[in-house]
Each structure stands twice: as C-alpha cells, then as structure tokens.
Short mmCIF file of C-alpha atoms and ligand atoms in Angstrom, two decimals:
data_model
loop_
_atom_site.label_atom_id
_atom_site.label_comp_id
_atom_site.label_asym_id
_atom_site.label_seq_id
_atom_site.Cartn_x
_atom_site.Cartn_y
_atom_site.Cartn_z
CA MET A 146 -17.94 27.70 66.44
CA SER A 147 -14.78 26.15 67.72
CA THR A 148 -11.40 27.56 68.41
CA VAL A 149 -8.39 25.66 67.22
CA ARG A 150 -5.02 26.56 68.68
CA GLY A 151 -3.07 28.57 66.14
CA LEU A 152 -6.18 29.44 64.15
CA GLU A 153 -7.84 31.89 66.54
CA GLY A 154 -9.86 34.76 65.15
CA LEU A 155 -10.77 33.20 61.83
CA GLN A 156 -14.52 33.46 62.42
CA GLY A 157 -16.31 34.60 59.29
CA ALA A 158 -13.07 35.30 57.42
CA ARG A 159 -12.97 35.25 53.65
CA ILE A 160 -10.16 32.87 52.76
CA ALA A 161 -8.36 32.24 49.46
CA LEU A 162 -7.42 28.55 49.54
CA ALA A 163 -4.78 26.94 47.31
CA PHE A 164 -6.87 24.04 46.05
CA SER A 165 -5.53 20.95 44.31
CA GLY A 166 -8.77 18.99 44.48
CA GLY A 167 -7.05 16.22 46.45
CA LEU A 168 -8.19 14.86 49.80
CA ASP A 169 -6.37 17.36 52.07
CA THR A 170 -7.52 20.54 50.38
CA SER A 171 -11.06 19.20 49.83
CA VAL A 172 -11.41 18.42 53.52
CA MET A 173 -9.86 21.81 54.25
CA ALA A 174 -12.38 23.72 52.15
CA PHE A 175 -15.23 22.10 54.06
CA TRP A 176 -13.58 22.18 57.49
CA LEU A 177 -12.79 25.92 57.36
CA GLN A 178 -16.44 26.66 56.64
CA LYS A 179 -17.72 24.32 59.33
CA GLU A 180 -15.29 25.33 62.09
CA PHE A 181 -15.14 29.07 61.49
CA GLY A 182 -18.07 29.95 59.24
CA ALA A 183 -15.42 31.06 56.76
CA GLU A 184 -16.12 31.96 53.15
CA ILE A 185 -13.90 30.01 50.77
CA VAL A 186 -12.48 31.13 47.45
CA THR A 187 -10.49 28.33 45.81
CA VAL A 188 -7.44 28.93 43.66
CA SER A 189 -6.15 26.09 41.46
CA GLY A 190 -3.05 26.77 39.41
CA ASP A 191 -2.21 24.78 36.31
CA LEU A 192 1.58 24.41 36.23
CA GLY A 193 1.46 21.65 33.67
CA GLN A 194 0.76 18.72 35.96
CA GLU A 195 -0.34 15.67 34.00
CA LYS A 196 -3.21 15.02 36.40
CA GLU A 197 -6.20 16.78 34.86
CA LEU A 198 -7.65 19.78 36.65
CA ASN A 199 -10.85 19.53 34.59
CA GLY A 200 -13.94 20.04 36.68
CA ILE A 201 -11.98 21.40 39.62
CA ASN A 202 -14.11 24.54 39.94
CA GLU A 203 -17.27 22.43 40.03
CA LYS A 204 -15.71 20.34 42.75
CA ALA A 205 -14.91 23.51 44.73
CA HIS A 206 -18.50 24.73 44.39
CA SER A 207 -19.85 21.35 45.50
CA LEU A 208 -17.77 21.79 48.67
CA GLY A 209 -19.45 25.14 49.27
CA ALA A 210 -16.86 27.56 47.84
CA LYS A 211 -18.18 31.07 47.18
CA ALA A 212 -15.91 31.44 44.16
CA ALA A 213 -13.49 29.17 42.35
CA TYR A 214 -10.55 30.04 40.09
CA HIS A 215 -8.69 27.69 37.79
CA VAL A 216 -5.74 29.60 36.37
CA ASP A 217 -3.46 28.51 33.54
CA LEU A 218 0.03 29.42 34.75
CA LYS A 219 2.02 27.23 32.39
CA GLN A 220 3.53 29.89 30.16
CA GLU A 221 4.44 32.22 33.00
CA PHE A 222 5.89 29.27 34.92
CA ALA A 223 8.04 28.17 31.98
CA GLU A 224 9.27 31.61 30.94
CA GLU A 225 9.61 33.48 34.23
CA TYR A 226 10.54 30.73 36.67
CA VAL A 227 11.80 27.58 34.97
CA PHE A 228 13.97 29.28 32.36
CA ARG A 229 15.55 31.56 34.96
CA ALA A 230 16.55 28.51 36.95
CA LEU A 231 17.85 26.86 33.78
CA LYS A 232 19.97 29.89 32.84
CA ALA A 233 21.33 29.92 36.39
CA GLY A 234 22.17 26.21 36.24
CA ALA A 235 20.23 25.84 39.49
CA LEU A 236 20.33 22.26 40.80
CA TYR A 237 19.81 21.81 44.56
CA GLU A 238 22.61 19.83 46.16
CA GLY A 239 24.01 19.42 42.69
CA GLU A 240 21.12 17.42 41.26
CA TYR A 241 17.48 18.33 41.95
CA PRO A 242 16.16 20.67 39.21
CA LEU A 243 13.71 22.23 41.73
CA ALA A 244 10.38 21.60 39.99
CA THR A 245 8.28 21.71 43.16
CA ALA A 246 10.29 24.55 44.67
CA LEU A 247 9.88 26.72 41.53
CA GLY A 248 6.13 26.18 41.38
CA ARG A 249 5.38 27.41 44.89
CA PRO A 250 6.23 31.11 44.53
CA LEU A 251 4.07 31.38 41.42
CA LEU A 252 1.17 29.72 43.24
CA ALA A 253 1.73 32.10 46.17
CA LYS A 254 1.68 35.10 43.82
CA THR A 255 -1.54 33.85 42.21
CA LEU A 256 -3.12 33.35 45.63
CA VAL A 257 -2.27 36.94 46.54
CA GLU A 258 -3.69 38.31 43.28
CA ILE A 259 -6.98 36.47 43.75
CA ALA A 260 -7.13 37.29 47.47
CA ARG A 261 -6.91 40.98 46.53
CA LYS A 262 -9.55 40.72 43.84
CA GLU A 263 -11.92 38.77 46.09
CA GLU A 264 -11.20 40.88 49.18
CA CYS A 265 -9.91 37.98 51.22
CA THR A 266 -7.90 38.79 54.34
CA VAL A 267 -6.54 35.28 54.77
CA VAL A 268 -4.87 32.81 52.44
CA ALA A 269 -4.62 29.10 53.18
CA HIS A 270 -2.53 26.26 51.82
CA GLY A 271 -2.37 22.51 52.34
CA CYS A 272 1.25 22.12 53.44
CA THR A 273 2.38 20.26 56.54
CA GLY A 274 4.53 21.70 59.30
CA LYS A 275 7.65 19.67 58.51
CA GLY A 276 8.25 20.37 54.85
CA ASN A 277 9.86 23.02 52.68
CA ASP A 278 6.66 23.92 50.89
CA GLN A 279 5.03 25.64 53.88
CA VAL A 280 7.97 28.06 53.97
CA ARG A 281 7.79 28.69 50.22
CA PHE A 282 4.07 29.51 50.44
CA ASP A 283 4.35 31.59 53.61
CA ALA A 284 7.42 33.51 52.48
CA GLY A 285 6.03 33.90 48.95
CA VAL A 286 2.77 35.42 50.19
CA TRP A 287 4.40 37.67 52.79
CA ALA A 288 7.01 38.97 50.36
CA LEU A 289 4.16 40.28 48.22
CA ALA A 290 1.44 41.00 50.78
CA PRO A 291 2.77 41.47 54.33
CA ASP A 292 -0.72 42.38 55.58
CA LEU A 293 -2.34 39.06 54.65
CA ARG A 294 -2.72 36.30 57.19
CA VAL A 295 -1.39 32.95 55.98
CA ILE A 296 -2.69 29.74 57.51
CA ALA A 297 -1.85 26.08 57.00
CA PRO A 298 -4.64 24.10 58.71
CA VAL A 299 -2.69 20.82 58.52
CA ARG A 300 -0.30 22.33 61.09
CA HIS A 301 -3.18 22.64 63.55
CA TRP A 302 -6.17 20.46 62.84
CA GLU A 303 -7.20 17.20 64.51
CA PHE A 304 -6.70 14.77 61.63
CA LYS A 305 -3.65 12.59 62.04
CA SER A 306 -3.96 10.48 58.92
CA ARG A 307 -5.59 10.04 55.59
CA GLU A 308 -7.97 7.55 57.23
CA ASP A 309 -9.09 10.23 59.73
CA GLU A 310 -9.84 12.57 56.84
CA ILE A 311 -11.79 9.93 54.92
CA ALA A 312 -13.86 9.18 58.04
CA TYR A 313 -14.55 12.92 58.43
CA CYS A 314 -15.73 13.04 54.80
CA ALA A 315 -18.10 10.14 55.43
CA GLU A 316 -19.51 11.74 58.63
CA ASN A 317 -20.09 15.05 56.90
CA ALA A 318 -21.18 13.76 53.49
CA ILE A 319 -18.28 15.57 51.84
CA PRO A 320 -18.34 14.70 48.17
CA VAL A 321 -14.82 13.38 47.64
CA GLN A 322 -14.51 10.59 45.12
CA ALA A 323 -13.52 7.28 46.65
CA THR A 324 -9.89 8.19 45.98
CA LYS A 325 -7.90 5.06 45.36
CA LYS A 326 -5.01 4.99 47.71
CA ASN A 327 -1.74 5.92 46.10
CA PRO A 328 1.11 4.71 48.29
CA TYR A 329 3.15 7.81 47.42
CA SER A 330 2.93 11.55 47.90
CA ILE A 331 3.40 13.08 44.47
CA ASP A 332 3.85 16.66 43.35
CA GLU A 333 4.23 17.31 39.66
CA ASN A 334 4.46 20.08 37.13
CA LEU A 335 6.02 20.87 33.75
CA TRP A 336 9.55 20.83 35.15
CA GLY A 337 9.36 17.52 36.99
CA THR A 338 7.75 15.13 39.45
CA SER A 339 8.63 14.69 43.14
CA ILE A 340 7.70 11.40 44.78
CA GLU A 341 8.00 10.44 48.44
CA CYS A 342 6.40 8.41 51.26
CA GLY A 343 5.48 4.73 51.46
CA VAL A 344 8.33 2.30 50.97
CA LEU A 345 10.53 5.17 49.74
CA GLU A 346 10.97 6.28 53.36
CA ASP A 347 13.44 3.42 53.76
CA PRO A 348 16.70 4.54 52.15
CA THR A 349 17.94 0.95 51.91
CA VAL A 350 15.10 0.08 49.53
CA ALA A 351 15.45 0.84 45.83
CA PRO A 352 12.39 2.60 44.40
CA PRO A 353 9.86 0.11 43.06
CA GLU A 354 9.08 0.63 39.40
CA ASP A 355 5.54 1.82 40.22
CA ALA A 356 6.98 4.86 42.00
CA TYR A 357 7.91 6.34 38.63
CA GLN A 358 5.22 8.32 36.86
CA ARG A 359 6.66 9.72 33.64
CA THR A 360 9.86 7.88 32.67
CA VAL A 361 10.54 4.32 31.56
CA SER A 362 13.24 2.27 33.23
CA PRO A 363 16.58 2.66 31.45
CA LEU A 364 16.64 -1.16 31.48
CA ILE A 365 13.72 -1.38 29.06
CA ALA A 366 14.36 1.85 27.16
CA PRO A 367 14.82 1.55 23.37
CA ASN A 368 17.92 -0.27 22.13
CA THR A 369 18.42 2.40 19.50
CA PRO A 370 19.88 5.73 20.57
CA GLU A 371 18.12 8.94 19.54
CA GLU A 372 19.72 12.27 18.67
CA ILE A 373 18.15 15.58 19.44
CA ALA A 374 19.26 19.12 18.55
CA ILE A 375 18.39 21.93 20.93
CA THR A 376 18.86 25.55 19.95
CA PHE A 377 19.29 28.28 22.56
CA GLU A 378 19.05 32.04 22.27
CA GLN A 379 20.67 33.95 25.12
CA GLY A 380 20.44 30.89 27.36
CA VAL A 381 16.80 30.12 26.57
CA PRO A 382 15.84 27.03 24.53
CA VAL A 383 13.88 28.09 21.45
CA ALA A 384 13.94 25.18 18.99
CA LEU A 385 14.01 21.38 18.75
CA ASN A 386 15.65 19.78 15.74
CA GLY A 387 15.52 23.16 14.00
CA ASN A 388 11.81 23.76 14.63
CA GLY A 389 11.03 26.85 16.66
CA MET A 390 8.83 26.02 19.65
CA PRO A 391 7.20 28.03 22.44
CA ALA A 392 8.44 27.33 25.95
CA VAL A 393 5.65 25.11 27.26
CA GLU A 394 5.41 22.96 24.14
CA LEU A 395 9.18 22.55 24.07
CA ILE A 396 9.37 21.34 27.67
CA VAL A 397 6.38 19.01 27.26
CA THR A 398 7.88 17.53 24.09
CA LEU A 399 11.25 16.98 25.74
CA ASN A 400 9.62 15.34 28.75
CA HIS A 401 8.09 12.75 26.44
CA LEU A 402 11.15 12.24 24.24
CA ALA A 403 13.67 12.00 27.08
CA GLY A 404 11.28 10.17 29.42
CA ALA A 405 10.97 7.41 26.82
CA HIS A 406 14.75 6.87 27.07
CA GLY A 407 14.72 6.70 30.86
CA ILE A 408 16.44 10.09 31.22
CA GLY A 409 16.09 12.18 34.37
CA ARG A 410 15.46 9.75 37.23
CA LEU A 411 16.97 10.73 40.58
CA ASP A 412 17.01 9.03 43.95
CA MET A 413 18.17 11.55 46.52
CA ILE A 414 18.69 11.97 50.23
CA GLU A 415 18.38 15.72 50.63
CA ASN A 416 18.68 18.30 53.38
CA ARG A 417 15.38 20.04 53.97
CA LEU A 418 15.22 23.64 55.14
CA VAL A 419 13.61 22.49 58.40
CA GLY A 420 16.66 20.37 59.19
CA ILE A 421 15.35 16.93 58.33
CA LYS A 422 17.11 14.64 55.90
CA SER A 423 14.51 13.20 53.58
CA ARG A 424 14.50 10.76 50.71
CA GLU A 425 12.84 11.88 47.51
CA ILE A 426 12.57 10.37 44.05
CA TYR A 427 12.53 12.82 41.17
CA GLU A 428 11.71 12.50 37.53
CA ALA A 429 12.69 15.41 35.37
CA PRO A 430 13.43 14.19 31.85
CA GLY A 431 13.10 17.53 30.04
CA ALA A 432 14.87 19.48 32.79
CA THR A 433 17.78 17.03 32.87
CA LEU A 434 18.23 17.22 29.10
CA LEU A 435 17.96 21.02 29.02
CA HIS A 436 20.39 21.55 31.90
CA TYR A 437 22.84 19.20 30.19
CA ALA A 438 22.58 20.92 26.80
CA HIS A 439 22.70 24.40 28.31
CA ARG A 440 25.84 23.55 30.29
CA GLU A 441 27.53 22.21 27.16
CA LEU A 442 26.75 25.41 25.28
CA GLU A 443 28.11 27.50 28.13
CA ARG A 444 31.35 25.51 28.06
CA LEU A 445 31.77 26.73 24.49
CA THR A 446 30.61 30.32 24.86
CA LEU A 447 31.40 31.59 28.36
CA ASP A 448 34.83 33.00 29.18
CA LYS A 449 36.69 31.15 31.88
CA TRP A 450 36.20 33.71 34.66
CA SER A 451 32.46 34.13 34.07
CA ALA A 452 32.01 30.36 33.87
CA HIS A 453 33.86 29.72 37.12
CA HIS A 454 32.08 32.49 39.00
CA LYS A 455 28.69 31.47 37.60
CA ALA A 456 29.15 27.93 38.95
CA LYS A 457 29.42 29.36 42.47
CA ILE A 458 26.34 31.54 41.98
CA ALA A 459 24.44 28.49 40.68
CA GLN A 460 24.74 26.79 44.03
CA ASP A 461 23.51 29.85 45.94
CA TYR A 462 20.71 30.40 43.43
CA ALA A 463 19.51 26.80 43.84
CA GLU A 464 19.57 27.13 47.62
CA LEU A 465 17.64 30.38 47.47
CA ILE A 466 14.89 28.77 45.37
CA TYR A 467 14.82 25.69 47.58
CA ASN A 468 14.53 27.85 50.69
CA GLY A 469 11.54 29.84 49.41
CA LEU A 470 13.32 33.15 48.80
CA TRP A 471 12.23 33.59 45.18
CA PHE A 472 10.75 37.05 45.80
CA SER A 473 13.95 38.45 47.27
CA PRO A 474 16.30 41.26 46.22
CA LEU A 475 19.13 38.73 46.09
CA ARG A 476 17.36 36.65 43.46
CA GLN A 477 16.87 39.73 41.32
CA ALA A 478 20.52 40.66 41.69
CA PHE A 479 21.57 37.14 40.74
CA ASP A 480 19.28 37.30 37.69
CA ALA A 481 20.95 40.52 36.55
CA PHE A 482 24.36 38.83 36.71
CA ILE A 483 23.10 35.64 35.07
CA ASP A 484 21.31 37.45 32.25
CA SER A 485 24.47 39.40 31.56
CA THR A 486 26.41 36.13 31.16
CA GLN A 487 23.74 34.70 28.86
CA GLN A 488 24.10 37.31 26.12
CA THR A 489 26.35 35.00 24.13
CA VAL A 490 24.83 31.66 25.16
CA SER A 491 23.23 31.13 21.76
CA GLY A 492 23.73 28.18 19.47
CA THR A 493 22.83 24.55 18.96
CA VAL A 494 23.75 21.44 20.91
CA VAL A 495 23.20 17.91 19.61
CA VAL A 496 22.72 15.30 22.31
CA GLN A 497 22.28 11.55 22.13
CA MET A 498 19.76 9.87 24.45
CA TYR A 499 20.32 6.22 25.24
CA LYS A 500 19.14 4.09 28.15
CA GLY A 501 19.10 6.82 30.76
CA ASN A 502 22.29 8.49 29.55
CA LEU A 503 23.07 11.68 27.69
CA THR A 504 26.09 12.09 25.44
CA ILE A 505 27.17 15.29 23.77
CA LEU A 506 27.60 14.88 20.00
CA SER A 507 28.09 18.43 18.77
CA ARG A 508 27.98 22.08 19.82
CA THR A 509 28.02 25.19 17.64
CA SER A 510 27.62 28.90 18.30
CA PRO A 511 28.35 32.16 16.53
CA PHE A 512 29.90 33.18 19.87
CA SER A 513 32.05 30.07 20.27
CA LEU A 514 35.26 30.99 22.07
CA TYR A 515 36.87 27.76 20.94
CA ASP A 516 39.67 28.77 18.56
CA LYS A 517 40.98 25.79 16.67
CA ALA A 518 44.05 27.70 15.53
CA LEU A 519 45.00 28.19 19.20
CA ALA A 520 44.04 24.69 20.39
CA SER A 521 45.44 22.67 17.50
CA TYR A 522 48.59 20.54 17.68
CA THR A 523 48.90 20.49 13.90
CA SER A 524 50.75 22.80 11.51
CA GLU A 525 47.71 25.12 11.73
CA ASP A 526 48.84 26.05 15.25
CA THR A 527 49.15 29.84 15.78
CA PHE A 528 49.92 29.76 19.52
CA ASP A 529 53.12 31.53 20.60
CA HIS A 530 54.99 28.59 22.16
CA ALA A 531 58.03 30.64 23.14
CA ALA A 532 55.82 32.89 25.27
CA GLY A 533 54.94 29.81 27.32
CA GLU A 534 58.37 29.85 28.96
CA GLY A 535 58.02 33.26 30.61
CA PHE A 536 54.38 32.60 31.53
CA SER A 537 55.19 29.33 33.20
CA LYS A 538 58.21 30.77 35.01
CA ILE A 539 56.25 33.62 36.57
CA PHE A 540 53.14 31.53 37.28
CA SER A 541 55.19 29.03 39.29
CA LEU A 542 57.30 31.69 41.03
CA PRO A 543 55.62 31.26 44.47
CA LEU A 544 56.39 27.52 44.46
CA ARG A 545 60.04 28.10 43.59
CA THR A 546 60.29 30.70 46.33
CA ILE A 547 58.83 28.32 48.92
CA ALA A 548 61.14 25.52 47.86
CA ARG A 549 64.19 27.80 47.92
CA VAL A 550 63.41 29.06 51.43
CA ARG A 551 62.87 25.49 52.68
CA GLN A 552 66.11 24.36 51.16
CA SER A 553 68.16 27.03 52.90
CA ALA A 554 66.26 26.62 56.20
CA GLU A 555 66.97 22.89 56.21
CA GLN A 556 70.62 23.62 55.53
CA VAL A 557 70.84 26.04 58.47
CA LEU A 558 69.13 23.49 60.75
CA SER A 559 71.41 20.62 59.68
CA GLU A 560 74.50 22.81 60.23
CA GLN A 561 73.29 23.58 63.78
CA ALA A 562 72.72 19.90 64.55
N1 LIG B 727 11.59 17.65 48.30
C1 LIG B 727 11.01 18.45 47.26
C2 LIG B 727 11.17 19.92 47.56
O1 LIG B 727 11.31 20.28 48.71
C3 LIG B 727 9.60 18.10 46.94
C4 LIG B 727 8.58 18.34 48.04
C5 LIG B 727 7.18 17.82 47.73
N2 LIG B 727 7.23 16.40 47.50
C6 LIG B 727 6.20 15.57 47.38
N3 LIG B 727 6.45 14.35 47.04
N4 LIG B 727 4.96 15.94 47.57
O2 LIG B 727 11.15 20.73 46.67
#
C-alpha cells in the first residue's frame, strides 16, 4: 500500500467514482484499487452526450468495480438545470451557454445519492487541478454532503500525460480499448459541446474544421433558409412548429436542425475561475436558437423595468453557474425572481436559420405589451402628444439647471477678469 501526498488515509475506503469510461477515469478506477485497496462504485450520468454510454457498466466491472450505475439524467438536466439557465438568459461572458458548467452540479448530486445508497465515504472525480470543473464537483458535493470526502486523483497522481496512462494500462493489463487519439479534449451534453487542447491552445490559429463535432460550417450550410416556430409557456419552450414536444426531444431536435445551418459555433477566450485565460470552442446550436427566441419573446412581453433589471441578474446568474455555486441560496433567490418575471413570457417566435445566422421573423403573445395604437405614426395613433411637452420639460430639468448655473458662473468669472 502506498501513500500519495494529498490522498492519505484512503486505505480500504469505499469510493463512488464519476466514471465516463474514458482513459482517465478507467485508469483511476484501477489505480484507486491498486494503491489503496479501495472498493469502487462507478457512477455514469447520461446528460445526452452523443457518445454512447452503452456497455459502460460492463466496462466498470471489468476494471474491478464492486457496483456500477448508469443513470439517465437527461430529463432532469433539461427541465431543472438547462431551462432555468435559459429563463435566466445565462450566458457566461455574454456568450457561453454553460453546457459543461450546468452538467456538473447534477453529476455531483447523483454521485452523492449513490454514495449514500452504497455507503461510500469518499467520492472521486476525474478533473484536473487547473480547471473550473474540479470546483463545480467539489462545491456541488459539499453543498449537499459536507461530511463526504471528495478526491480528484489527477491532482495528485504520478501520471503526467496520456502516454504515461497508456503505459500504465499496458503494464497492468488494464482493459482499455486502444483508444484512438483525439487531438482535442471534448465535453458534451444536450446543451452543447466544449472543445479545447491541441492546436486550439494557440489563439492565433482558427479552429480546424475537424474540431467541430455537431455543426456544419456556415460556409457549406444549405443555400436555402429555414424557418422555425418555437412556442414558450412561462419562459419554457414547449412546441416546435406547433407540435408539442417534451424538453429533451425538443432540444435534441433543435440541435440537429440548427446544427445543420451552422448555428451556434463560438470561439472564445474566457476567464476561468482559477484565474487562467483559456481558449475554448463551443458548439451549442439548440441553446443558441432557444436563447435567441426566448430573448425576442421577452422583448415583447416584459415591462421595461423588469427587462432591464433581469439583464443585470443574467450576468450574475451566469457567473454563479460558471463558478460552481449552483446549490447556493443565491441561485434559489435568483430563480424566484426569474420565475416571477416569466409568468407572461408565453407565445410563439418565428426565426429564420441561414448560414450560421438567426433572424427574427415574427413574435406573438397573448401578453404582448406592444400597443400598436400607442406606437403608430398613422391616424390610428392614440398617444397624447401634448403631454409630451411637460414630460420632456421635467425629464430634462437637471440638464437645464446645470447649463444655467454654468452660464452664470462663466459670466461672473469673465466680469472678474
Ligand atoms: N470552459 C468550459 C467550462 O468551464 C468547459 C470545460 C471543459 N472543457 C473541455 N473541453 N473538456 O465550462
């Protein structure tokens, strides 16, 4: 039995491990048993990633796991995480729809639930020490289970590279498939794909086409535009082109439709929580379309003060998700405010998709605050024009006061000169 700095006292522990089936977490499952005589329970969450999780429990067992769980989290993810972020208008640094960041707290919650059921005292995840995801897992678990120990072996173990891990697999006859080397690090779920590493680490280099996983280049997207109607009820999308659709199906469908038009590609330099600036490529076709349509509906249905205040909250809400504070009282308080604003965000938005661009074609709502009789410049106009004079006079009063004071001050000064 060895001791590894930072992982003291793990001998014989029963550990719930977040298991993706990839190289890192496969090596981890084996390594924790070998180094510490630990018992491993694997937890694999299906958040709608396109990469199949079929056979993942068998893989866990072949690595020696005592128990293996493969949990379908798609509906809960869509309804309780993704749609909250959509209603909030949460886009980190104004653009990133937060797919990876939204998935982590749900995986952390699932880890805790299974750790309890399986009487594990430790949970483990595969994150590195320089990313945001370690914080999201750690904070997510501790917010729900302060008594559990959370470990991230990558922060402590001896392997420095993928090659080291592959050599370790060969030495120990660990049954990992000869994984073909993908030059990128990819995390994906229903709400989007995050892609980094390889040539993308150079911010002067445009992403090669093979970096993209689920969208076509706008350059080769169809030459014919496509219209799509999205219906919302209280801020939540419920139908496509008039057909009611459950959350997961709706997002999956939009990912395909919008992805085929090259919608939702992002190339971002972002500020990580740990202080590093990093370059990430994102693909979020469905998320981009839904945020766009939702925002257009809010323009029609929200009163000015709620809309302006909500935009400020949106930024804080995005930062909170990004920083791993999903299970916080502040998020719940924000949700109460946001849900209150969404009571009238119901209606239908028609959007045109064309070569990576979205254009609004139409918006309707029973709660539309747009009053044509007030806005019109025709004979239909019902606005009280005469009232404009008094309004304008009083609104601009501070400016007139400033100007008047300056005028007389300048006069006094020029008389003294
Ligand atoms: N930068 C994104 C975030 O912090 C994604 C992180 C994971 N990215 C990846 N390519 N594995 O949410």
